Amino acid sequence: MKIVCGPASKELAERVSALTGFGSVPVAFKTFPDGESYVRIEGSLKGENVAIVQTACPPAQDGKLFQLAFMADAARRGGAEKVTAVVPYLAYARQDKTFLVGEGVSVETVARMLKAAGVDELVTVNIHSEPALEHFPFPAKSLSAVPLLAEYFVQKGYSAAFALSPDKGAMSIARQARQVLGGDAGHLDKERDRYTGQTVQTAKGLNVKGETVIVFDDIISTGGTIVGAAKILREKGAKHVFCACVHGLLIGDAEKRILDAGVEEIVGTDSVPGSVSKVSLAPLLSQELKAQE
Ligand code: R5P
């Protein structure tokens, strides 16, 4: 297998190459003055099983998706035998159904675009909704980085912390974290108005008095969910509040707002390279790619 180092995930791809022992192939890229993307794979892929590592997180997630499609096309034209897109953060995954009349299913459109470009298989990490993968035009898999995030807190001495998910739908994430942490787990409830996007969070029967609580979520975008959760946890007497997410998008001043809300540390992964990407997905992705080879 060869690892193609997508421009959006160069460091992660190189780590995967080092862990797996699969050779890495660099990619030259630039943006033309009119904003269009250019990529060129700098190595032979003839007859190879190829994994293109390229996250599609903001900013400029559309450009990152196009770079991925262009790399898949280039790999195919270069004679690659099989192309696996390794996309830690898959943009548009939250539009996985038509919530309102007149909408499309954006994540399916993205998958079909990648298929047309030459992708044979896709590996992502903690996609917002796994059932969405069943409608992709190729085999697709979502790995979970939650155990790695929980392990980070164990290493910091917070084993037995309370694992909380900010809504019931994410309870499976809190359960996975609990398996590593060994403490208790629970969830808040969150209702979203589909027109305004406003959410209301509540806590029914949650007892976290004196506890160290880690809020686990798949995505932190504006930070509103975590800020709301932190407020509830403080009211309920939590002693320490941390948060962990797989995809720390941290749009605008989200990071500051979360810390101002009393969260002691924000921990994310390198699916979104940045100030909170303290946990690398390299071991998780390497294990998967080795199993595929
Ligand atoms: C939604 O259900 C997700 O799991 C996250 O909770 C959400 O995307 C976080 O968004 P924000 O940070 O804007 O509240």
PDB file of C-alpha atoms and ligand atoms in Angstrom:
ATOM      1  CA  MET A   1       0.000   0.000   0.000  1.00  0.00           C
ATOM      2  CA  LYS A   2       1.058   3.595  -0.636  1.00  0.00           C
ATOM      3  CA  ILE A   3      -0.049   6.538   1.510  1.00  0.00           C
ATOM      4  CA  VAL A   4      -0.779   9.689  -0.473  1.00  0.00           C
ATOM      5  CA  CYS A   5      -0.254  12.723   1.768  1.00  0.00           C
ATOM      6  CA  GLY A   6      -3.199  15.020   1.045  1.00  0.00           C
ATOM      7  CA  PRO A   7      -2.392  18.710   1.589  1.00  0.00           C
ATOM      8  CA  ALA A   8      -5.015  19.019   4.352  1.00  0.00           C
ATOM      9  CA  SER A   9      -3.593  16.100   6.382  1.00  0.00           C
ATOM     10  CA  LYS A  10       0.094  16.009   5.479  1.00  0.00           C
ATOM     11  CA  GLU A  11       1.404  15.447   9.025  1.00  0.00           C
ATOM     12  CA  LEU A  12      -1.221  12.859   9.869  1.00  0.00           C
ATOM     13  CA  ALA A  13      -0.540  10.973   6.619  1.00  0.00           C
ATOM     14  CA  GLU A  14       3.185  10.948   7.350  1.00  0.00           C
ATOM     15  CA  ARG A  15       2.519   9.573  10.836  1.00  0.00           C
ATOM     16  CA  VAL A  16       0.350   6.837   9.317  1.00  0.00           C
ATOM     17  CA  SER A  17       3.121   6.018   6.876  1.00  0.00           C
ATOM     18  CA  ALA A  18       5.655   5.800   9.714  1.00  0.00           C
ATOM     19  CA  LEU A  19       3.398   3.572  11.843  1.00  0.00           C
ATOM     20  CA  THR A  20       2.359   1.233   9.041  1.00  0.00           C
ATOM     21  CA  GLY A  21       5.640   1.145   7.175  1.00  0.00           C
ATOM     22  CA  PHE A  22       3.722   1.880   3.948  1.00  0.00           C
ATOM     23  CA  GLY A  23       5.598   4.320   1.730  1.00  0.00           C
ATOM     24  CA  SER A  24       4.358   7.907   1.624  1.00  0.00           C
ATOM     25  CA  VAL A  25       3.852   9.837  -1.591  1.00  0.00           C
ATOM     26  CA  PRO A  26       3.946  13.645  -1.467  1.00  0.00           C
ATOM     27  CA  VAL A  27       1.479  15.849  -3.283  1.00  0.00           C
ATOM     28  CA  ALA A  28       2.324  19.201  -4.854  1.00  0.00           C
ATOM     29  CA  PHE A  29      -0.553  21.646  -4.646  1.00  0.00           C
ATOM     30  CA  LYS A  30      -1.412  25.243  -5.230  1.00  0.00           C
ATOM     31  CA  THR A  31      -4.384  27.529  -5.589  1.00  0.00           C
ATOM     32  CA  PHE A  32      -4.650  29.450  -8.836  1.00  0.00           C
ATOM     33  CA  PRO A  33      -5.279  33.221  -8.713  1.00  0.00           C
ATOM     34  CA  ASP A  34      -8.959  32.579  -9.483  1.00  0.00           C
ATOM     35  CA  GLY A  35      -9.273  30.266  -6.456  1.00  0.00           C
ATOM     36  CA  GLU A  36      -9.212  26.914  -8.265  1.00  0.00           C
ATOM     37  CA  SER A  37      -7.208  24.011  -6.808  1.00  0.00           C
ATOM     38  CA  TYR A  38      -4.326  22.171  -8.444  1.00  0.00           C
ATOM     39  CA  VAL A  39      -2.750  18.922  -7.219  1.00  0.00           C
ATOM     40  CA  ARG A  40      -0.009  16.672  -8.582  1.00  0.00           C
ATOM     41  CA  ILE A  41       0.932  13.314  -7.043  1.00  0.00           C
ATOM     42  CA  GLU A  42       4.708  13.136  -6.920  1.00  0.00           C
ATOM     43  CA  GLY A  43       5.343   9.408  -7.177  1.00  0.00           C
ATOM     44  CA  SER A  44       4.340   6.302  -9.085  1.00  0.00           C
ATOM     45  CA  LEU A  45       1.123   4.568  -8.007  1.00  0.00           C
ATOM     46  CA  LYS A  46       0.991   2.050 -10.836  1.00  0.00           C
ATOM     47  CA  GLY A  47      -0.573  -1.203  -9.678  1.00  0.00           C
ATOM     48  CA  GLU A  48      -0.691   0.038  -6.065  1.00  0.00           C
ATOM     49  CA  ASN A  49      -3.331  -0.167  -3.400  1.00  0.00           C
ATOM     50  CA  VAL A  50      -3.530   3.524  -2.455  1.00  0.00           C
ATOM     51  CA  ALA A  51      -4.833   5.331   0.641  1.00  0.00           C
ATOM     52  CA  ILE A  52      -5.287   9.081   0.177  1.00  0.00           C
ATOM     53  CA  VAL A  53      -5.324  10.790   3.582  1.00  0.00           C
ATOM     54  CA  GLN A  54      -7.156  14.098   3.345  1.00  0.00           C
ATOM     55  CA  THR A  55      -9.452  15.626   5.925  1.00  0.00           C
ATOM     56  CA  ALA A  56     -12.248  17.943   4.762  1.00  0.00           C
ATOM     57  CA  CYS A  57     -12.660  20.281   7.692  1.00  0.00           C
ATOM     58  CA  PRO A  58     -13.280  24.009   7.649  1.00  0.00           C
ATOM     59  CA  PRO A  59     -11.928  26.419   6.628  1.00  0.00           C
ATOM     60  CA  ALA A  60     -12.308  25.816   2.898  1.00  0.00           C
ATOM     61  CA  GLN A  61     -13.793  22.324   3.196  1.00  0.00           C
ATOM     62  CA  ASP A  62     -15.177  22.523  -0.348  1.00  0.00           C
ATOM     63  CA  GLY A  63     -11.658  23.100  -1.696  1.00  0.00           C
ATOM     64  CA  LYS A  64     -10.351  20.194   0.400  1.00  0.00           C
ATOM     65  CA  LEU A  65     -13.045  17.898  -1.030  1.00  0.00           C
ATOM     66  CA  PHE A  66     -12.137  18.957  -4.549  1.00  0.00           C
ATOM     67  CA  GLN A  67      -8.442  18.346  -3.848  1.00  0.00           C
ATOM     68  CA  LEU A  68      -9.429  14.851  -2.670  1.00  0.00           C
ATOM     69  CA  ALA A  69     -11.443  14.202  -5.809  1.00  0.00           C
ATOM     70  CA  PHE A  70      -8.582  15.473  -7.982  1.00  0.00           C
ATOM     71  CA  MET A  71      -6.077  13.247  -6.144  1.00  0.00           C
ATOM     72  CA  ALA A  72      -8.352  10.213  -6.617  1.00  0.00           C
ATOM     73  CA  ASP A  73      -8.613  10.981 -10.329  1.00  0.00           C
ATOM     74  CA  ALA A  74      -4.847  11.445 -10.599  1.00  0.00           C
ATOM     75  CA  ALA A  75      -4.249   8.166  -8.731  1.00  0.00           C
ATOM     76  CA  ARG A  76      -6.570   6.311 -11.103  1.00  0.00           C
ATOM     77  CA  ARG A  77      -4.965   7.824 -14.178  1.00  0.00           C
ATOM     78  CA  GLY A  78      -1.585   6.912 -12.690  1.00  0.00           C
ATOM     79  CA  GLY A  79      -2.636   3.240 -12.674  1.00  0.00           C
ATOM     80  CA  ALA A  80      -3.601   2.747  -9.009  1.00  0.00           C
ATOM     81  CA  GLU A  81      -5.260  -0.621  -8.468  1.00  0.00           C
ATOM     82  CA  LYS A  82      -7.522   0.503  -5.649  1.00  0.00           C
ATOM     83  CA  VAL A  83      -8.146   3.940  -4.111  1.00  0.00           C
ATOM     84  CA  THR A  84      -9.262   4.315  -0.495  1.00  0.00           C
ATOM     85  CA  ALA A  85     -10.153   7.812   0.635  1.00  0.00           C
ATOM     86  CA  VAL A  86      -9.212   8.292   4.285  1.00  0.00           C
ATOM     87  CA  VAL A  87     -11.200  11.362   5.304  1.00  0.00           C
ATOM     88  CA  PRO A  88     -11.034  11.904   9.073  1.00  0.00           C
ATOM     89  CA  TYR A  89     -13.541  14.760   9.023  1.00  0.00           C
ATOM     90  CA  LEU A  90     -16.097  14.276   6.295  1.00  0.00           C
ATOM     91  CA  ALA A  91     -17.688  17.616   5.505  1.00  0.00           C
ATOM     92  CA  TYR A  92     -21.467  17.726   5.050  1.00  0.00           C
ATOM     93  CA  ALA A  93     -22.005  14.610   7.168  1.00  0.00           C
ATOM     94  CA  ARG A  94     -24.602  16.443   9.262  1.00  0.00           C
ATOM     95  CA  GLN A  95     -26.884  16.888   6.237  1.00  0.00           C
ATOM     96  CA  ASP A  96     -27.550  13.161   6.095  1.00  0.00           C
ATOM     97  CA  LYS A  97     -31.273  13.420   5.352  1.00  0.00           C
ATOM     98  CA  THR A  98     -33.829  15.893   4.112  1.00  0.00           C
ATOM     99  CA  PHE A  99     -34.908  17.621   7.288  1.00  0.00           C
ATOM    100  CA  LEU A 100     -37.081  20.146   5.417  1.00  0.00           C
ATOM    101  CA  VAL A 101     -38.852  19.914   2.067  1.00  0.00           C
ATOM    102  CA  GLY A 102     -36.632  21.236  -0.705  1.00  0.00           C
ATOM    103  CA  GLU A 103     -33.337  20.107   0.821  1.00  0.00           C
ATOM    104  CA  GLY A 104     -30.952  17.532  -0.652  1.00  0.00           C
ATOM    105  CA  VAL A 105     -28.803  14.957   1.150  1.00  0.00           C
ATOM    106  CA  SER A 106     -25.458  16.699   0.907  1.00  0.00           C
ATOM    107  CA  VAL A 107     -23.307  13.881   2.292  1.00  0.00           C
ATOM    108  CA  GLU A 108     -24.621  11.464  -0.356  1.00  0.00           C
ATOM    109  CA  THR A 109     -23.830  13.995  -3.079  1.00  0.00           C
ATOM    110  CA  VAL A 110     -20.276  14.241  -1.744  1.00  0.00           C
ATOM    111  CA  ALA A 111     -19.916  10.445  -1.751  1.00  0.00           C
ATOM    112  CA  ARG A 112     -21.204  10.161  -5.325  1.00  0.00           C
ATOM    113  CA  MET A 113     -18.782  12.887  -6.417  1.00  0.00           C
ATOM    114  CA  LEU A 114     -15.887  10.953  -4.869  1.00  0.00           C
ATOM    115  CA  LYS A 115     -17.020   7.725  -6.534  1.00  0.00           C
ATOM    116  CA  ALA A 116     -17.131   9.468  -9.907  1.00  0.00           C
ATOM    117  CA  ALA A 117     -13.593  10.751  -9.301  1.00  0.00           C
ATOM    118  CA  GLY A 118     -12.253   7.227  -8.726  1.00  0.00           C
ATOM    119  CA  VAL A 119     -12.637   6.420  -5.016  1.00  0.00           C
ATOM    120  CA  ASP A 120     -13.331   2.721  -4.329  1.00  0.00           C
ATOM    121  CA  GLU A 121     -13.693   2.821  -0.554  1.00  0.00           C
ATOM    122  CA  LEU A 122     -13.897   5.384   2.205  1.00  0.00           C
ATOM    123  CA  VAL A 123     -12.709   5.417   5.795  1.00  0.00           C
ATOM    124  CA  THR A 124     -13.799   8.235   8.073  1.00  0.00           C
ATOM    125  CA  VAL A 125     -13.815   8.842  11.822  1.00  0.00           C
ATOM    126  CA  ASN A 126     -16.874   9.306  14.040  1.00  0.00           C
ATOM    127  CA  ILE A 127     -19.181  10.359  11.258  1.00  0.00           C
ATOM    128  CA  HIS A 128     -22.149  12.212  12.702  1.00  0.00           C
ATOM    129  CA  SER A 129     -24.573   9.466  11.731  1.00  0.00           C
ATOM    130  CA  GLU A 130     -23.361   5.993  10.761  1.00  0.00           C
ATOM    131  CA  PRO A 131     -26.534   4.973   8.888  1.00  0.00           C
ATOM    132  CA  ALA A 132     -25.622   7.622   6.283  1.00  0.00           C
ATOM    133  CA  LEU A 133     -22.790   5.334   5.153  1.00  0.00           C
ATOM    134  CA  GLU A 134     -25.268   2.689   4.008  1.00  0.00           C
ATOM    135  CA  HIS A 135     -26.321   4.988   1.172  1.00  0.00           C
ATOM    136  CA  PHE A 136     -22.798   5.600  -0.129  1.00  0.00           C
ATOM    137  CA  PRO A 137     -22.006   4.139  -3.564  1.00  0.00           C
ATOM    138  CA  PHE A 138     -18.955   2.243  -2.206  1.00  0.00           C
ATOM    139  CA  PRO A 139     -17.983   0.432   1.004  1.00  0.00           C
ATOM    140  CA  ALA A 140     -17.544   3.031   3.747  1.00  0.00           C
ATOM    141  CA  LYS A 141     -16.543   2.717   7.377  1.00  0.00           C
ATOM    142  CA  SER A 142     -16.507   5.060  10.371  1.00  0.00           C
ATOM    143  CA  LEU A 143     -13.876   4.381  13.041  1.00  0.00           C
ATOM    144  CA  SER A 144     -14.205   5.689  16.585  1.00  0.00           C
ATOM    145  CA  ALA A 145     -11.542   7.893  18.134  1.00  0.00           C
ATOM    146  CA  VAL A 146     -13.407   8.102  21.447  1.00  0.00           C
ATOM    147  CA  PRO A 147     -11.252   5.454  23.207  1.00  0.00           C
ATOM    148  CA  LEU A 148      -8.125   7.432  22.234  1.00  0.00           C
ATOM    149  CA  LEU A 149      -9.642  10.638  23.640  1.00  0.00           C
ATOM    150  CA  ALA A 150     -10.614   8.889  26.868  1.00  0.00           C
ATOM    151  CA  GLU A 151      -7.126   7.409  27.140  1.00  0.00           C
ATOM    152  CA  TYR A 152      -5.702  10.954  26.994  1.00  0.00           C
ATOM    153  CA  PHE A 153      -7.611  11.757  30.192  1.00  0.00           C
ATOM    154  CA  VAL A 154      -6.562   8.486  31.841  1.00  0.00           C
ATOM    155  CA  GLN A 155      -2.939   9.457  31.171  1.00  0.00           C
ATOM    156  CA  LYS A 156      -3.622  12.824  32.834  1.00  0.00           C
ATOM    157  CA  GLY A 157      -4.904  11.038  35.945  1.00  0.00           C
ATOM    158  CA  TYR A 158      -8.632  11.502  35.366  1.00  0.00           C
ATOM    159  CA  SER A 159      -9.651   7.870  35.272  1.00  0.00           C
ATOM    160  CA  ALA A 160     -13.039   7.369  36.926  1.00  0.00           C
ATOM    161  CA  ALA A 161     -14.221  10.731  35.582  1.00  0.00           C
ATOM    162  CA  PHE A 162     -17.895  11.011  34.637  1.00  0.00           C
ATOM    163  CA  ALA A 163     -18.381  10.731  30.846  1.00  0.00           C
ATOM    164  CA  LEU A 164     -21.223  12.924  29.647  1.00  0.00           C
ATOM    165  CA  SER A 165     -22.747  13.258  26.203  1.00  0.00           C
ATOM    166  CA  PRO A 166     -24.479  16.571  25.487  1.00  0.00           C
ATOM    167  CA  ASP A 167     -27.482  14.859  23.913  1.00  0.00           C
ATOM    168  CA  LYS A 168     -29.081  11.445  24.028  1.00  0.00           C
ATOM    169  CA  GLY A 169     -28.082  10.677  20.437  1.00  0.00           C
ATOM    170  CA  ALA A 170     -24.417  10.821  21.425  1.00  0.00           C
ATOM    171  CA  MET A 171     -24.820   8.507  24.422  1.00  0.00           C
ATOM    172  CA  SER A 172     -22.936   5.731  22.622  1.00  0.00           C
ATOM    173  CA  ILE A 173     -19.910   8.060  22.642  1.00  0.00           C
ATOM    174  CA  ALA A 174     -20.161   8.521  26.420  1.00  0.00           C
ATOM    175  CA  ARG A 175     -20.499   4.754  26.843  1.00  0.00           C
ATOM    176  CA  GLN A 176     -17.337   4.130  24.806  1.00  0.00           C
ATOM    177  CA  ALA A 177     -15.494   6.680  26.943  1.00  0.00           C
ATOM    178  CA  ARG A 178     -16.758   5.073  30.143  1.00  0.00           C
ATOM    179  CA  GLN A 179     -15.311   1.741  29.064  1.00  0.00           C
ATOM    180  CA  VAL A 180     -11.854   3.317  29.120  1.00  0.00           C
ATOM    181  CA  LEU A 181     -12.327   5.714  32.038  1.00  0.00           C
ATOM    182  CA  GLY A 182     -14.193   3.306  34.278  1.00  0.00           C
ATOM    183  CA  GLY A 183     -16.419   5.936  35.911  1.00  0.00           C
ATOM    184  CA  ASP A 184     -20.092   6.649  35.369  1.00  0.00           C
ATOM    185  CA  ALA A 185     -21.775   7.985  32.220  1.00  0.00           C
ATOM    186  CA  GLY A 186     -24.854   9.993  31.398  1.00  0.00           C
ATOM    187  CA  HIS A 187     -26.365  12.460  28.981  1.00  0.00           C
ATOM    188  CA  LEU A 188     -28.121  15.791  28.687  1.00  0.00           C
ATOM    189  CA  ASP A 189     -31.098  16.353  26.399  1.00  0.00           C
ATOM    190  CA  LYS A 190     -30.940  18.779  23.502  1.00  0.00           C
ATOM    191  CA  GLU A 191     -33.758  20.014  21.271  1.00  0.00           C
ATOM    192  CA  ARG A 192     -32.977  21.949  18.066  1.00  0.00           C
ATOM    193  CA  ASP A 193     -35.338  24.235  16.149  1.00  0.00           C
ATOM    194  CA  ARG A 194     -34.711  23.256  12.505  1.00  0.00           C
ATOM    195  CA  TYR A 195     -35.547  26.754  11.224  1.00  0.00           C
ATOM    196  CA  THR A 196     -33.617  28.955  13.663  1.00  0.00           C
ATOM    197  CA  GLY A 197     -30.959  26.410  14.657  1.00  0.00           C
ATOM    198  CA  GLN A 198     -31.488  27.404  18.312  1.00  0.00           C
ATOM    199  CA  THR A 199     -31.061  24.621  20.848  1.00  0.00           C
ATOM    200  CA  VAL A 200     -32.405  24.062  24.361  1.00  0.00           C
ATOM    201  CA  GLN A 201     -30.482  21.804  26.733  1.00  0.00           C
ATOM    202  CA  THR A 202     -31.850  20.146  29.859  1.00  0.00           C
ATOM    203  CA  ALA A 203     -30.588  17.655  32.432  1.00  0.00           C
ATOM    204  CA  LYS A 204     -33.035  15.144  33.808  1.00  0.00           C
ATOM    205  CA  GLY A 205     -31.973  13.262  36.922  1.00  0.00           C
ATOM    206  CA  LEU A 206     -28.269  13.966  36.403  1.00  0.00           C
ATOM    207  CA  ASN A 207     -26.188  13.824  39.586  1.00  0.00           C
ATOM    208  CA  VAL A 208     -22.651  15.103  39.065  1.00  0.00           C
ATOM    209  CA  LYS A 209     -22.111  16.889  42.385  1.00  0.00           C
ATOM    210  CA  GLY A 210     -18.412  16.891  43.240  1.00  0.00           C
ATOM    211  CA  GLU A 211     -17.574  14.921  40.082  1.00  0.00           C
ATOM    212  CA  THR A 212     -14.921  15.495  37.445  1.00  0.00           C
ATOM    213  CA  VAL A 213     -16.992  15.532  34.263  1.00  0.00           C
ATOM    214  CA  ILE A 214     -15.712  15.157  30.708  1.00  0.00           C
ATOM    215  CA  VAL A 215     -18.211  16.123  28.033  1.00  0.00           C
ATOM    216  CA  PHE A 216     -17.648  13.971  24.929  1.00  0.00           C
ATOM    217  CA  ASP A 217     -19.054  15.006  21.561  1.00  0.00           C
ATOM    218  CA  ASP A 218     -18.329  14.153  17.946  1.00  0.00           C
ATOM    219  CA  ILE A 219     -18.079  17.769  16.785  1.00  0.00           C
ATOM    220  CA  ILE A 220     -17.550  21.137  18.429  1.00  0.00           C
ATOM    221  CA  SER A 221     -18.579  23.781  15.937  1.00  0.00           C
ATOM    222  CA  THR A 222     -19.709  27.105  17.426  1.00  0.00           C
ATOM    223  CA  GLY A 223     -19.163  25.773  20.944  1.00  0.00           C
ATOM    224  CA  GLY A 224     -22.765  26.535  21.910  1.00  0.00           C
ATOM    225  CA  THR A 225     -23.501  22.943  22.932  1.00  0.00           C
ATOM    226  CA  ILE A 226     -20.464  22.703  25.220  1.00  0.00           C
ATOM    227  CA  VAL A 227     -21.004  26.170  26.706  1.00  0.00           C
ATOM    228  CA  GLY A 228     -24.607  25.196  27.523  1.00  0.00           C
ATOM    229  CA  ALA A 229     -23.484  21.866  28.989  1.00  0.00           C
ATOM    230  CA  ALA A 230     -20.797  23.538  31.112  1.00  0.00           C
ATOM    231  CA  LYS A 231     -23.361  25.944  32.569  1.00  0.00           C
ATOM    232  CA  ILE A 232     -25.645  23.065  33.566  1.00  0.00           C
ATOM    233  CA  LEU A 233     -22.746  21.090  35.032  1.00  0.00           C
ATOM    234  CA  ARG A 234     -21.617  24.038  37.166  1.00  0.00           C
ATOM    235  CA  GLU A 235     -25.195  24.518  38.414  1.00  0.00           C
ATOM    236  CA  LYS A 236     -25.270  20.832  39.313  1.00  0.00           C
ATOM    237  CA  GLY A 237     -22.083  21.131  41.363  1.00  0.00           C
ATOM    238  CA  ALA A 238     -19.513  19.448  39.115  1.00  0.00           C
ATOM    239  CA  LYS A 239     -16.003  19.973  40.535  1.00  0.00           C
ATOM    240  CA  HIS A 240     -14.063  19.948  37.251  1.00  0.00           C
ATOM    241  CA  VAL A 241     -15.377  20.179  33.688  1.00  0.00           C
ATOM    242  CA  PHE A 242     -13.360  19.140  30.618  1.00  0.00           C
ATOM    243  CA  CYS A 243     -14.460  18.524  27.082  1.00  0.00           C
ATOM    244  CA  ALA A 244     -13.307  16.175  24.368  1.00  0.00           C
ATOM    245  CA  CYS A 245     -14.338  16.025  20.764  1.00  0.00           C
ATOM    246  CA  VAL A 246     -13.221  14.092  17.733  1.00  0.00           C
ATOM    247  CA  HIS A 247     -13.609  17.059  15.395  1.00  0.00           C
ATOM    248  CA  GLY A 248     -12.748  20.400  17.000  1.00  0.00           C
ATOM    249  CA  LEU A 249     -13.912  22.791  14.316  1.00  0.00           C
ATOM    250  CA  LEU A 250     -13.992  25.662  16.837  1.00  0.00           C
ATOM    251  CA  ILE A 251     -15.585  28.221  14.571  1.00  0.00           C
ATOM    252  CA  GLY A 252     -14.993  31.897  15.406  1.00  0.00           C
ATOM    253  CA  ASP A 253     -14.318  32.462  19.106  1.00  0.00           C
ATOM    254  CA  ALA A 254     -15.647  29.037  20.159  1.00  0.00           C
ATOM    255  CA  GLU A 255     -12.445  28.104  22.000  1.00  0.00           C
ATOM    256  CA  LYS A 256     -12.513  31.278  24.126  1.00  0.00           C
ATOM    257  CA  ARG A 257     -16.229  30.961  24.842  1.00  0.00           C
ATOM    258  CA  ILE A 258     -15.808  27.374  26.028  1.00  0.00           C
ATOM    259  CA  LEU A 259     -12.870  28.235  28.301  1.00  0.00           C
ATOM    260  CA  ASP A 260     -14.720  31.316  29.594  1.00  0.00           C
ATOM    261  CA  ALA A 261     -17.630  29.002  30.465  1.00  0.00           C
ATOM    262  CA  GLY A 262     -15.338  27.230  32.929  1.00  0.00           C
ATOM    263  CA  VAL A 263     -14.190  24.262  30.854  1.00  0.00           C
ATOM    264  CA  GLU A 264     -10.648  23.554  32.017  1.00  0.00           C
ATOM    265  CA  GLU A 265      -9.329  21.977  28.813  1.00  0.00           C
ATOM    266  CA  ILE A 266     -10.568  21.214  25.307  1.00  0.00           C
ATOM    267  CA  VAL A 267      -9.148  18.089  23.703  1.00  0.00           C
ATOM    268  CA  GLY A 268      -9.593  17.189  20.052  1.00  0.00           C
ATOM    269  CA  THR A 269      -7.879  15.092  17.401  1.00  0.00           C
ATOM    270  CA  ASP A 270      -5.837  15.871  14.314  1.00  0.00           C
ATOM    271  CA  SER A 271      -8.901  15.311  12.130  1.00  0.00           C
ATOM    272  CA  VAL A 272      -8.928  19.103  12.454  1.00  0.00           C
ATOM    273  CA  PRO A 273      -5.343  20.289  12.856  1.00  0.00           C
ATOM    274  CA  GLY A 274      -5.194  23.181  15.322  1.00  0.00           C
ATOM    275  CA  SER A 275      -4.732  24.329  18.895  1.00  0.00           C
ATOM    276  CA  VAL A 276      -6.800  21.519  20.465  1.00  0.00           C
ATOM    277  CA  SER A 277      -5.677  18.614  18.262  1.00  0.00           C
ATOM    278  CA  LYS A 278      -3.805  16.883  21.080  1.00  0.00           C
ATOM    279  CA  VAL A 279      -4.696  13.293  20.155  1.00  0.00           C
ATOM    280  CA  SER A 280      -3.491  11.821  16.880  1.00  0.00           C
ATOM    281  CA  LEU A 281      -5.678   9.543  14.802  1.00  0.00           C
ATOM    282  CA  ALA A 282      -2.567   7.921  13.322  1.00  0.00           C
ATOM    283  CA  PRO A 283      -2.719   4.708  15.430  1.00  0.00           C
ATOM    284  CA  LEU A 284      -6.413   4.218  14.665  1.00  0.00           C
ATOM    285  CA  LEU A 285      -6.039   4.786  10.917  1.00  0.00           C
ATOM    286  CA  SER A 286      -2.856   2.721  10.750  1.00  0.00           C
ATOM    287  CA  GLN A 287      -4.545  -0.259  12.383  1.00  0.00           C
ATOM    288  CA  GLU A 288      -7.377  -0.047   9.857  1.00  0.00           C
ATOM    289  CA  LEU A 289      -5.134   0.276   6.800  1.00  0.00           C
ATOM    290  CA  LYS A 290      -2.878  -2.566   7.956  1.00  0.00           C
ATOM    291  CA  ALA A 291      -5.955  -4.763   8.352  1.00  0.00           C
ATOM    292  CA  GLN A 292      -7.036  -3.882   4.810  1.00  0.00           C
ATOM    293  CA  GLU A 293      -3.672  -4.741   3.228  1.00  0.00           C
TER     294      GLU A 293
HETATM  295  C1  R5P B   1     -24.740  17.766  16.908  1.00  0.00           C
HETATM  296  O1  R5P B   1     -25.666  17.058  17.236  1.00  0.00           O
HETATM  297  C2  R5P B   1     -23.300  17.448  17.180  1.00  0.00           C
HETATM  298  O2  R5P B   1     -23.144  16.232  17.804  1.00  0.00           O
HETATM  299  C3  R5P B   1     -22.648  18.537  18.003  1.00  0.00           C
HETATM  300  O3  R5P B   1     -23.206  18.524  19.300  1.00  0.00           O
HETATM  301  C4  R5P B   1     -22.851  19.869  17.382  1.00  0.00           C
HETATM  302  O4  R5P B   1     -22.489  19.836  16.041  1.00  0.00           O
HETATM  303  C5  R5P B   1     -22.045  20.912  18.113  1.00  0.00           C
HETATM  304  O5  R5P B   1     -22.285  22.149  17.526  1.00  0.00           O
HETATM  305  P1  R5P B   1     -22.005  23.483  18.315  1.00  0.00           P
HETATM  306  O6  R5P B   1     -20.605  23.443  18.825  1.00  0.00           O
HETATM  307  O7  R5P B   1     -22.227  24.559  17.285  1.00  0.00           O
HETATM  308  O8  R5P B   1     -23.013  23.580  19.411  1.00  0.00           O
END
